[in-house]
Tab-separated table of C-alpha atoms in Angstrom:
chain	number	residue	atom	x	y	z
A	1	MET	CA	238.174	-44.133	95.860
A	2	LEU	CA	241.206	-44.965	97.980
A	3	ALA	CA	244.751	-45.087	96.595
A	4	LEU	CA	245.944	-48.664	96.122
A	5	THR	CA	248.957	-48.123	98.376
A	6	SER	CA	247.052	-46.356	101.165
A	7	VAL	CA	246.838	-47.899	104.611
A	8	TRP	CA	243.039	-47.973	104.325
A	9	THR	CA	243.244	-50.114	101.212
A	10	THR	CA	245.445	-52.561	103.133
A	11	ILE	CA	242.902	-52.598	105.976
A	12	LEU	CA	240.034	-53.273	103.563
A	13	LEU	CA	241.988	-56.064	101.877
A	14	ALA	CA	242.627	-57.561	105.322
A	15	ALA	CA	238.911	-57.374	106.112
A	16	ALA	CA	238.129	-59.121	102.826
A	17	VAL	CA	240.693	-61.861	103.436
A	18	ALA	CA	239.365	-62.300	106.987
A	19	LEU	CA	235.930	-63.438	105.780
A	20	GLY	CA	237.197	-66.953	105.077
A	21	PRO	CA	238.766	-67.486	108.528
A	22	LEU	CA	235.769	-65.829	110.209
A	23	ALA	CA	233.496	-68.494	108.746
A	24	ILE	CA	235.562	-71.010	110.718
A	25	ASP	CA	236.604	-69.201	113.886
A	26	MET	CA	233.258	-67.653	114.729
A	27	TYR	CA	231.347	-70.916	114.826
A	28	LEU	CA	233.971	-73.093	116.569
A	29	PRO	CA	232.327	-72.671	120.001
A	30	ALA	CA	229.027	-73.772	118.437
A	31	LEU	CA	230.204	-77.162	117.154
A	32	PRO	CA	229.137	-79.228	120.193
A	33	SER	CA	225.746	-77.513	120.459
A	34	MET	CA	225.187	-77.819	116.696
A	35	GLY	CA	225.745	-81.564	116.968
A	36	GLU	CA	223.219	-81.773	119.788
A	37	SER	CA	220.678	-79.580	117.984
A	38	LEU	CA	220.915	-81.497	114.694
A	39	SER	CA	221.351	-84.948	116.285
A	40	ALA	CA	224.763	-85.362	114.646
A	41	GLY	CA	227.938	-87.050	115.878
A	42	THR	CA	231.366	-85.481	116.286
A	43	GLY	CA	232.563	-86.756	112.903
A	44	GLN	CA	229.520	-85.339	111.093
A	45	VAL	CA	229.819	-81.941	112.756
A	46	GLN	CA	233.543	-81.816	112.028
A	47	LEU	CA	232.689	-82.555	108.399
A	48	THR	CA	231.128	-79.076	108.175
A	49	LEU	CA	234.674	-77.771	108.658
A	50	SER	CA	236.396	-80.108	106.212
A	51	VAL	CA	233.720	-79.696	103.527
A	52	TYR	CA	234.099	-75.932	103.870
A	53	MET	CA	237.848	-76.264	103.356
A	54	ALA	CA	237.410	-78.609	100.388
A	55	GLY	CA	234.948	-76.230	98.721
A	56	PHE	CA	237.285	-73.364	99.492
A	57	ALA	CA	240.099	-75.232	97.753
A	58	LEU	CA	238.143	-76.187	94.616
A	59	ALA	CA	236.562	-72.766	94.139
A	60	GLN	CA	239.941	-71.057	94.055
A	61	LEU	CA	240.951	-72.967	90.918
A	62	VAL	CA	238.068	-71.235	89.136
A	63	CYS	CA	238.148	-67.948	91.013
A	64	GLY	CA	241.809	-67.214	90.229
A	65	PRO	CA	241.629	-67.548	86.422
A	66	LEU	CA	238.355	-65.605	86.326
A	67	ALA	CA	240.032	-62.782	88.234
A	68	ASP	CA	243.024	-62.891	85.868
A	69	ARG	CA	240.595	-62.378	82.979
A	70	PHE	CA	237.956	-59.971	84.330
A	71	GLY	CA	239.783	-58.273	87.208
A	72	ARG	CA	239.773	-58.742	90.965
A	73	LYS	CA	236.775	-56.625	91.976
A	74	PRO	CA	233.916	-58.261	90.009
A	75	ILE	CA	234.874	-61.732	91.194
A	76	ILE	CA	235.304	-60.833	94.846
A	77	ILE	CA	231.988	-58.933	94.931
A	78	GLY	CA	230.141	-61.845	93.315
A	79	GLY	CA	231.796	-64.301	95.694
A	80	PHE	CA	230.763	-62.348	98.756
A	81	LEU	CA	227.142	-62.160	97.578
A	82	LEU	CA	227.101	-65.960	97.153
A	83	PHE	CA	228.638	-66.324	100.619
A	84	ALA	CA	225.853	-64.187	102.117
A	85	VAL	CA	223.070	-66.273	100.523
A	86	ALA	CA	224.701	-69.549	101.604
A	87	SER	CA	225.111	-68.233	105.166
A	88	VAL	CA	221.375	-67.604	105.407
A	89	ILE	CA	220.734	-71.179	104.226
A	90	CYS	CA	223.127	-72.418	106.949
A	91	ALA	CA	221.096	-70.545	109.551
A	92	LEU	CA	217.872	-72.156	108.309
A	93	ALA	CA	219.261	-75.715	108.215
A	94	THR	CA	217.229	-78.285	110.171
A	95	ASN	CA	219.510	-81.281	109.618
A	96	ILE	CA	223.235	-81.892	109.354
A	97	GLU	CA	223.070	-82.800	105.648
A	98	THR	CA	221.630	-79.397	104.716
A	99	LEU	CA	224.212	-77.650	106.858
A	100	ILE	CA	227.074	-79.562	105.206
A	101	LEU	CA	225.794	-78.713	101.714
A	102	SER	CA	225.241	-75.041	102.521
A	103	ARG	CA	228.707	-74.838	104.095
A	104	PHE	CA	230.111	-76.059	100.781
A	105	LEU	CA	228.230	-73.292	98.936
A	106	GLN	CA	229.420	-70.792	101.530
A	107	ALA	CA	232.996	-71.826	100.814
A	108	LEU	CA	232.564	-71.327	97.070
A	109	GLY	CA	231.794	-67.663	97.674
A	110	GLY	CA	234.146	-67.107	100.588
A	111	SER	CA	237.189	-68.300	98.639
A	112	ALA	CA	237.199	-65.056	96.645
A	113	GLY	CA	238.467	-63.044	99.623
A	114	PRO	CA	241.792	-64.770	100.382
A	115	VAL	CA	242.751	-65.698	96.813
A	116	LEU	CA	242.111	-62.234	95.418
A	117	GLY	CA	243.447	-60.431	98.472
A	118	ARG	CA	246.802	-62.191	97.974
A	119	ALA	CA	246.686	-61.504	94.242
A	120	ALA	CA	245.924	-57.818	94.827
A	121	VAL	CA	248.963	-57.465	97.097
A	122	ARG	CA	251.116	-58.999	94.358
A	123	ASP	CA	249.489	-56.627	91.810
A	124	ILE	CA	250.396	-53.599	93.875
A	125	TYR	CA	253.810	-54.453	95.393
A	126	SER	CA	257.140	-56.028	94.452
A	127	PRO	CA	257.831	-59.557	95.810
A	128	ARG	CA	260.090	-58.331	98.626
A	129	ASP	CA	257.666	-55.585	99.661
A	130	ALA	CA	254.761	-58.017	99.314
A	131	ALA	CA	256.219	-60.198	102.102
A	132	LYS	CA	256.160	-57.184	104.452
A	133	ILE	CA	252.638	-56.184	103.391
A	134	MET	CA	251.426	-59.776	103.838
A	135	ALA	CA	252.709	-59.700	107.427
A	136	ILE	CA	251.043	-56.334	108.090
A	137	LEU	CA	247.826	-57.550	106.468
A	138	ALA	CA	247.925	-60.745	108.548
A	139	SER	CA	248.341	-58.716	111.756
A	140	ILE	CA	245.328	-56.561	110.920
A	141	MET	CA	243.082	-59.442	109.898
A	142	ALA	CA	244.039	-61.426	113.026
A	143	VAL	CA	241.985	-58.982	115.098
A	144	ALA	CA	238.748	-60.499	113.757
A	145	PRO	CA	239.586	-64.130	114.632
A	146	ALA	CA	240.691	-62.919	118.079
A	147	ILE	CA	237.241	-61.503	118.732
A	148	ALA	CA	235.162	-63.952	116.693
A	149	PRO	CA	235.227	-67.062	118.931
A	150	THR	CA	234.355	-65.030	122.024
A	151	LEU	CA	231.519	-63.306	120.195
A	152	GLY	CA	230.415	-66.626	118.729
A	153	GLY	CA	230.421	-68.251	122.176
A	154	PHE	CA	228.137	-65.584	123.634
A	155	MET	CA	225.886	-65.717	120.562
A	156	VAL	CA	225.529	-69.486	120.915
A	157	VAL	CA	224.483	-69.151	124.563
A	158	GLY	CA	222.224	-66.122	124.103
A	159	LEU	CA	220.834	-66.377	120.561
A	160	GLY	CA	221.555	-69.875	119.304
A	161	TRP	CA	224.120	-71.093	116.779
A	162	GLN	CA	221.987	-69.888	113.841
A	163	SER	CA	222.704	-66.260	114.758
A	164	ILE	CA	226.381	-66.768	113.884
A	165	PHE	CA	225.577	-67.483	110.250
A	166	LEU	CA	223.219	-64.500	110.013
A	167	ALA	CA	226.015	-62.276	111.317
A	168	LEU	CA	228.401	-63.706	108.700
A	169	ALA	CA	225.853	-62.968	105.981
A	170	GLY	CA	225.662	-59.345	107.088
A	171	TYR	CA	229.448	-59.011	107.157
A	172	ALA	CA	229.736	-60.360	103.609
A	173	LEU	CA	227.101	-57.950	102.288
A	174	VAL	CA	228.812	-54.953	103.908
A	175	MET	CA	232.202	-55.978	102.488
A	176	ALA	CA	230.765	-56.401	98.979
A	177	VAL	CA	229.444	-52.834	99.052
A	178	VAL	CA	232.622	-51.332	100.564
A	179	ILE	CA	234.870	-53.009	98.001
A	180	ALA	CA	232.585	-51.971	95.138
A	181	VAL	CA	232.749	-48.276	96.020
A	182	GLY	CA	236.021	-47.963	97.948
A	183	ILE	CA	238.862	-49.749	96.154
A	184	PRO	CA	240.012	-49.263	92.544
A	185	GLU	CA	240.759	-52.305	90.384
A	186	PRO	CA	244.347	-53.323	91.290
A	187	MET	CA	245.036	-55.497	88.251
A	188	ARG	CA	246.895	-53.940	85.316
A	189	PRO	CA	245.048	-54.271	81.970
A	190	GLU	CA	248.133	-55.736	80.253
A	191	HIS	CA	248.135	-58.652	82.730
A	192	ARG	CA	244.706	-59.949	81.691
A	193	GLN	CA	244.792	-63.635	80.736
A	194	SER	CA	242.736	-65.751	78.359
A	195	LEU	CA	240.057	-68.127	79.659
A	196	ARG	CA	240.665	-70.718	76.939
A	197	ILE	CA	241.152	-74.187	78.405
A	198	GLY	CA	244.488	-74.538	76.643
A	199	SER	CA	245.749	-71.269	78.098
A	200	LEU	CA	244.510	-72.134	81.593
A	201	TRP	CA	246.205	-75.530	81.459
A	202	LYS	CA	249.416	-73.922	80.196
A	203	ASN	CA	249.355	-71.368	83.029
A	204	TYR	CA	248.689	-73.918	85.742
A	205	ARG	CA	251.316	-76.265	84.340
A	206	ALA	CA	253.897	-73.454	84.336
A	207	ILE	CA	253.043	-72.513	87.911
A	208	GLY	CA	252.879	-76.090	89.184
A	209	SER	CA	256.212	-77.054	87.647
A	210	ASP	CA	258.060	-74.161	89.303
A	211	VAL	CA	260.102	-75.760	92.104
A	212	SER	CA	260.244	-72.522	94.084
A	213	PHE	CA	256.440	-72.251	93.995
A	214	LEU	CA	256.068	-75.883	95.068
A	215	GLY	CA	258.485	-75.457	97.971
A	216	TYR	CA	256.832	-72.369	99.437
A	217	THR	CA	253.340	-73.766	98.840
A	218	LEU	CA	254.053	-77.121	100.479
A	219	THR	CA	255.782	-75.483	103.455
A	220	ASN	CA	252.818	-73.155	103.900
A	221	SER	CA	250.244	-75.936	103.478
A	222	LEU	CA	251.828	-78.211	106.074
A	223	THR	CA	252.130	-75.353	108.571
A	224	PHE	CA	248.521	-74.329	107.942
A	225	ALA	CA	247.449	-77.971	108.313
A	226	GLY	CA	248.912	-77.927	111.835
A	227	LEU	CA	246.802	-74.855	112.571
A	228	PHE	CA	243.718	-76.522	111.089
A	229	ALA	CA	244.320	-79.642	113.200
A	230	PHE	CA	243.895	-77.359	116.213
A	231	LEU	CA	240.804	-75.685	114.736
A	232	SER	CA	239.243	-79.083	114.036
A	233	GLY	CA	239.839	-80.523	117.481
A	234	SER	CA	240.041	-77.575	119.866
A	235	SER	CA	236.338	-77.104	120.638
A	236	PHE	CA	235.865	-80.805	121.398
A	237	VAL	CA	239.079	-80.952	123.468
A	238	LEU	CA	238.535	-77.707	125.394
A	239	ILE	CA	234.740	-77.785	125.791
A	240	ASP	CA	233.872	-81.502	125.942
A	241	PHE	CA	237.081	-82.942	127.428
A	242	LEU	CA	238.493	-80.137	129.588
A	243	GLY	CA	235.187	-78.506	130.561
A	244	VAL	CA	235.622	-74.988	129.176
A	245	LYS	CA	232.293	-73.153	128.845
A	246	PRO	CA	231.356	-72.166	125.257
A	247	GLN	CA	231.226	-68.462	126.145
A	248	HIS	CA	234.762	-68.705	127.566
A	249	PHE	CA	236.197	-70.618	124.625
A	250	GLY	CA	236.996	-67.410	122.769
A	251	LEU	CA	239.046	-66.065	125.678
A	252	PHE	CA	241.433	-68.990	125.393
A	253	PHE	CA	241.334	-68.745	121.615
A	254	ALA	CA	242.431	-65.115	121.950
A	255	CYS	CA	245.693	-66.369	123.478
A	256	ILE	CA	246.256	-68.382	120.301
A	257	VAL	CA	245.564	-65.380	118.106
A	258	ALA	CA	247.859	-63.232	120.272
A	259	GLY	CA	250.648	-65.691	119.471
A	260	TYR	CA	249.874	-65.362	115.779
A	261	ILE	CA	249.885	-61.560	115.928
A	262	GLY	CA	253.150	-61.723	117.863
A	263	GLY	CA	254.643	-63.815	115.075
A	264	ASN	CA	253.434	-61.333	112.447
A	265	LEU	CA	254.918	-58.388	114.326
A	266	THR	CA	258.161	-60.293	114.819
A	267	ALA	CA	258.311	-60.960	111.069
A	268	ILE	CA	257.763	-57.259	110.333
A	269	ARG	CA	260.504	-56.248	112.767
A	270	LEU	CA	262.965	-58.873	111.492
A	271	GLY	CA	262.181	-57.810	107.922
A	272	ARG	CA	264.221	-54.659	108.487
A	273	ARG	CA	267.472	-56.628	108.682
A	274	LEU	CA	266.734	-60.168	107.438
A	275	VAL	CA	265.549	-61.514	104.084
A	276	PRO	CA	262.251	-63.470	104.022
A	277	ASP	CA	263.814	-66.949	103.992
A	278	GLN	CA	265.810	-66.184	107.145
A	279	ILE	CA	262.569	-65.190	108.870
A	280	LEU	CA	260.874	-68.281	107.461
A	281	VAL	CA	263.324	-70.813	108.907
A	282	ARG	CA	263.186	-69.155	112.340
A	283	GLY	CA	259.401	-69.367	112.295
A	284	LEU	CA	259.491	-73.045	111.330
A	285	LEU	CA	261.779	-73.865	114.258
A	286	VAL	CA	259.432	-72.067	116.667
A	287	SER	CA	256.391	-73.939	115.327
A	288	VAL	CA	258.196	-77.292	115.654
A	289	ALA	CA	258.991	-76.444	119.280
A	290	GLY	CA	255.352	-75.594	120.039
A	291	GLY	CA	253.929	-78.661	118.320
A	292	GLY	CA	256.497	-80.963	119.921
A	293	LEU	CA	255.814	-79.565	123.401
A	294	MET	CA	252.042	-80.098	123.111
A	295	ALA	CA	252.553	-83.654	121.845
A	296	ALA	CA	254.964	-84.432	124.689
A	297	LEU	CA	252.517	-83.145	127.320
A	298	SER	CA	249.642	-85.132	125.814
A	299	MET	CA	251.693	-88.327	125.573
A	300	THR	CA	252.572	-88.008	129.270
A	301	GLN	CA	248.858	-87.433	130.050
A	302	VAL	CA	249.226	-83.870	131.263
A	303	TYR	CA	245.629	-82.915	130.592
A	304	ASN	CA	244.667	-79.331	131.409
A	305	VAL	CA	243.744	-76.225	129.457
A	306	TRP	CA	247.151	-74.550	129.668
A	307	ALA	CA	248.947	-77.693	128.491
A	308	VAL	CA	247.079	-77.099	125.221
A	309	ILE	CA	246.915	-73.295	125.041
A	310	LEU	CA	250.527	-72.379	125.862
A	311	PRO	CA	252.188	-74.806	123.399
A	312	GLN	CA	249.662	-73.846	120.723
A	313	SER	CA	250.397	-70.158	121.317
A	314	LEU	CA	254.101	-70.897	120.792
A	315	PHE	CA	253.236	-72.818	117.639
A	316	MET	CA	251.192	-69.835	116.429
A	317	ILE	CA	254.119	-67.444	116.890
A	318	GLY	CA	255.928	-69.597	114.329
A	319	VAL	CA	252.864	-69.683	112.075
A	320	GLY	CA	252.687	-65.890	112.125
A	321	MET	CA	256.286	-65.753	110.912
A	322	VAL	CA	255.939	-68.515	108.307
A	323	LEU	CA	252.696	-67.775	106.452
A	324	PRO	CA	253.439	-64.248	105.107
A	325	GLN	CA	256.879	-65.272	103.817
A	326	THR	CA	255.594	-68.392	102.070
A	327	MET	CA	252.637	-66.541	100.518
A	328	ALA	CA	254.877	-63.872	99.024
A	329	GLY	CA	257.510	-66.419	97.966
A	330	ALA	CA	254.993	-68.604	96.147
A	331	LEU	CA	253.693	-65.680	94.052
A	332	ALA	CA	257.065	-63.999	93.446
A	333	ASN	CA	257.709	-65.476	89.999
A	334	PHE	CA	254.220	-64.828	88.577
A	335	PRO	CA	253.367	-61.098	88.347
A	336	SER	CA	251.217	-61.627	85.235
A	337	MET	CA	249.397	-64.681	86.631
A	338	ALA	CA	249.027	-63.681	90.281
A	339	GLY	CA	245.378	-64.769	90.407
A	340	SER	CA	246.060	-68.241	89.037
A	341	ALA	CA	249.182	-68.676	91.179
A	342	SER	CA	247.263	-67.563	94.270
A	343	ALA	CA	244.447	-69.967	93.330
A	344	LEU	CA	246.739	-72.991	92.985
A	345	PHE	CA	248.515	-71.968	96.193
A	346	GLY	CA	245.197	-71.707	98.053
A	347	PHE	CA	243.848	-74.936	96.547
A	348	THR	CA	246.844	-76.877	97.812
A	349	GLN	CA	246.736	-75.196	101.211
A	350	MET	CA	243.046	-75.896	101.754
A	351	LEU	CA	243.138	-79.436	100.348
A	352	VAL	CA	245.948	-80.438	102.706
A	353	ALA	CA	244.183	-78.737	105.633
A	354	ALA	CA	240.815	-80.385	104.857
A	355	THR	CA	242.463	-83.804	104.715
A	356	ILE	CA	244.204	-83.269	108.044
A	357	GLY	CA	240.972	-81.968	109.579
A	358	MET	CA	239.038	-85.074	108.540
A	359	LEU	CA	241.756	-87.308	109.990
A	360	VAL	CA	241.694	-85.448	113.308
A	361	GLY	CA	237.889	-85.754	113.448
A	362	HIS	CA	237.961	-89.459	112.502
A	363	PHE	CA	240.657	-90.502	114.976
A	364	HIS	CA	239.651	-88.167	117.832
A	365	ASP	CA	239.878	-90.255	121.030
A	366	GLY	CA	238.210	-87.845	123.440
A	367	THR	CA	241.544	-86.396	124.647
A	368	SER	CA	244.079	-83.928	123.183
A	369	LEU	CA	246.493	-86.637	122.005
A	370	VAL	CA	245.419	-86.993	118.371
A	371	MET	CA	245.222	-83.224	117.844
A	372	ALA	CA	248.599	-82.601	119.486
A	373	ALA	CA	250.395	-85.401	117.630
A	374	THR	CA	249.022	-84.144	114.320
A	375	ILE	CA	250.251	-80.594	114.976
A	376	ALA	CA	253.729	-81.923	115.810
A	377	ILE	CA	253.864	-84.064	112.663
A	378	CYS	CA	252.688	-81.230	110.393
A	379	SER	CA	255.180	-78.696	111.779
A	380	THR	CA	258.058	-81.165	111.429
A	381	ALA	CA	257.025	-81.989	107.854
A	382	ALA	CA	256.896	-78.256	107.030
A	383	LEU	CA	260.478	-77.831	108.232
A	384	ALA	CA	261.533	-80.801	106.095
A	385	SER	CA	259.821	-79.225	103.072
A	386	TYR	CA	261.786	-76.026	103.615
A	387	LEU	CA	265.099	-77.870	103.863
A	388	LEU	CA	264.467	-80.059	100.809
A	389	LEU	CA	262.840	-77.528	98.447
A	390	VAL	CA	262.785	-73.884	99.560
A	391	GLN	CA	266.392	-73.725	100.738
A	392	ARG	CA	267.576	-75.116	97.400
A	393	HIS	CA	265.227	-73.006	95.232
A	394	PRO	CA	264.500	-69.685	97.002
A	395	ALA	CA	262.407	-66.942	95.407
A	396	PRO	CA	264.364	-64.059	93.844
A	397	GLY	CA	265.613	-61.732	96.568
A	398	PHE	CA	264.422	-64.052	99.356
A	399	GLU	CA	267.676	-65.942	99.854
A	400	PRO	CA	270.355	-64.876	102.364
A	401	ALA	CA	273.147	-62.762	100.839
């Protein structure tokens, strides 16, 4: 087996964490054609995204404590097997109701990757080092979402949208096997927690009442919600409104991912001379600039592909700087409850994102305005969360000297 601190272990953890985003990014180009195939409206098709996020959020509340009791590996392997079965059901769906239900089941299994990947990083590294590893991990895992929409677009045109879910099932099965044989259990035996309801409630109450945890989690969730507003509306805006072909959707999406990777690499470079909270506030300002620019262009009816892609790429540079710092900051105070802390963190993140996604789908007006305004509001709210909570209650070692 690989050493826990080896670069290959980090790559495998990134691949495991990437399963959740892949289940979104890969099928984005298929949303319009899925609606046509299943005779479903925009709101119903978008619900397959929000239901996935809601299931993702709820499952983490169970997944985290189970991993704190039995270890990370058994839970993540079981989750990936469930994800694979649900993906096959998605591919076989003949109506939108079946697809929505199977997407929920898919989310229950897929949640194991991100929640336990974050927990494993906290198991292995100190809080300060974890912020750097989170940024490296995010850069590695961003390669998959960069390729996924392009691949998904060609699969939709050549093989039909069902082929995307079969490919996801295969990926999950391969990852389950690789993790089973390739990575040792990262959790220390002395950190195992009880599964008694009283103990679980006590743990969650301790985590949820920590102001530092709340600040980093809320800042992360609002930033991620801005990203999810784009994910929810981008295929309808770019394909239906601006006329981008499904097989070309991924090429534009790659520009977005390039911005995210650029933000990750910037965070890694700045980490050599700045503490995480200094990187965090710079990333928030960049994301506010990107969201504000897209909203301004939409409000003045500048409707073309680059008026969406370039501001969103700027926004994503900020996201790439913000997310690793907030993930590490939220878990910093809980080395013995990293699974539960990661679960509550992920639950909040996904719940906020699912809510924003449903609002974008419900109020979508056929243009980019609703999506752009939502991104601007979320990024501004994230900056306010930092100023009101994180700046006053930074994680240990994260504050400026």
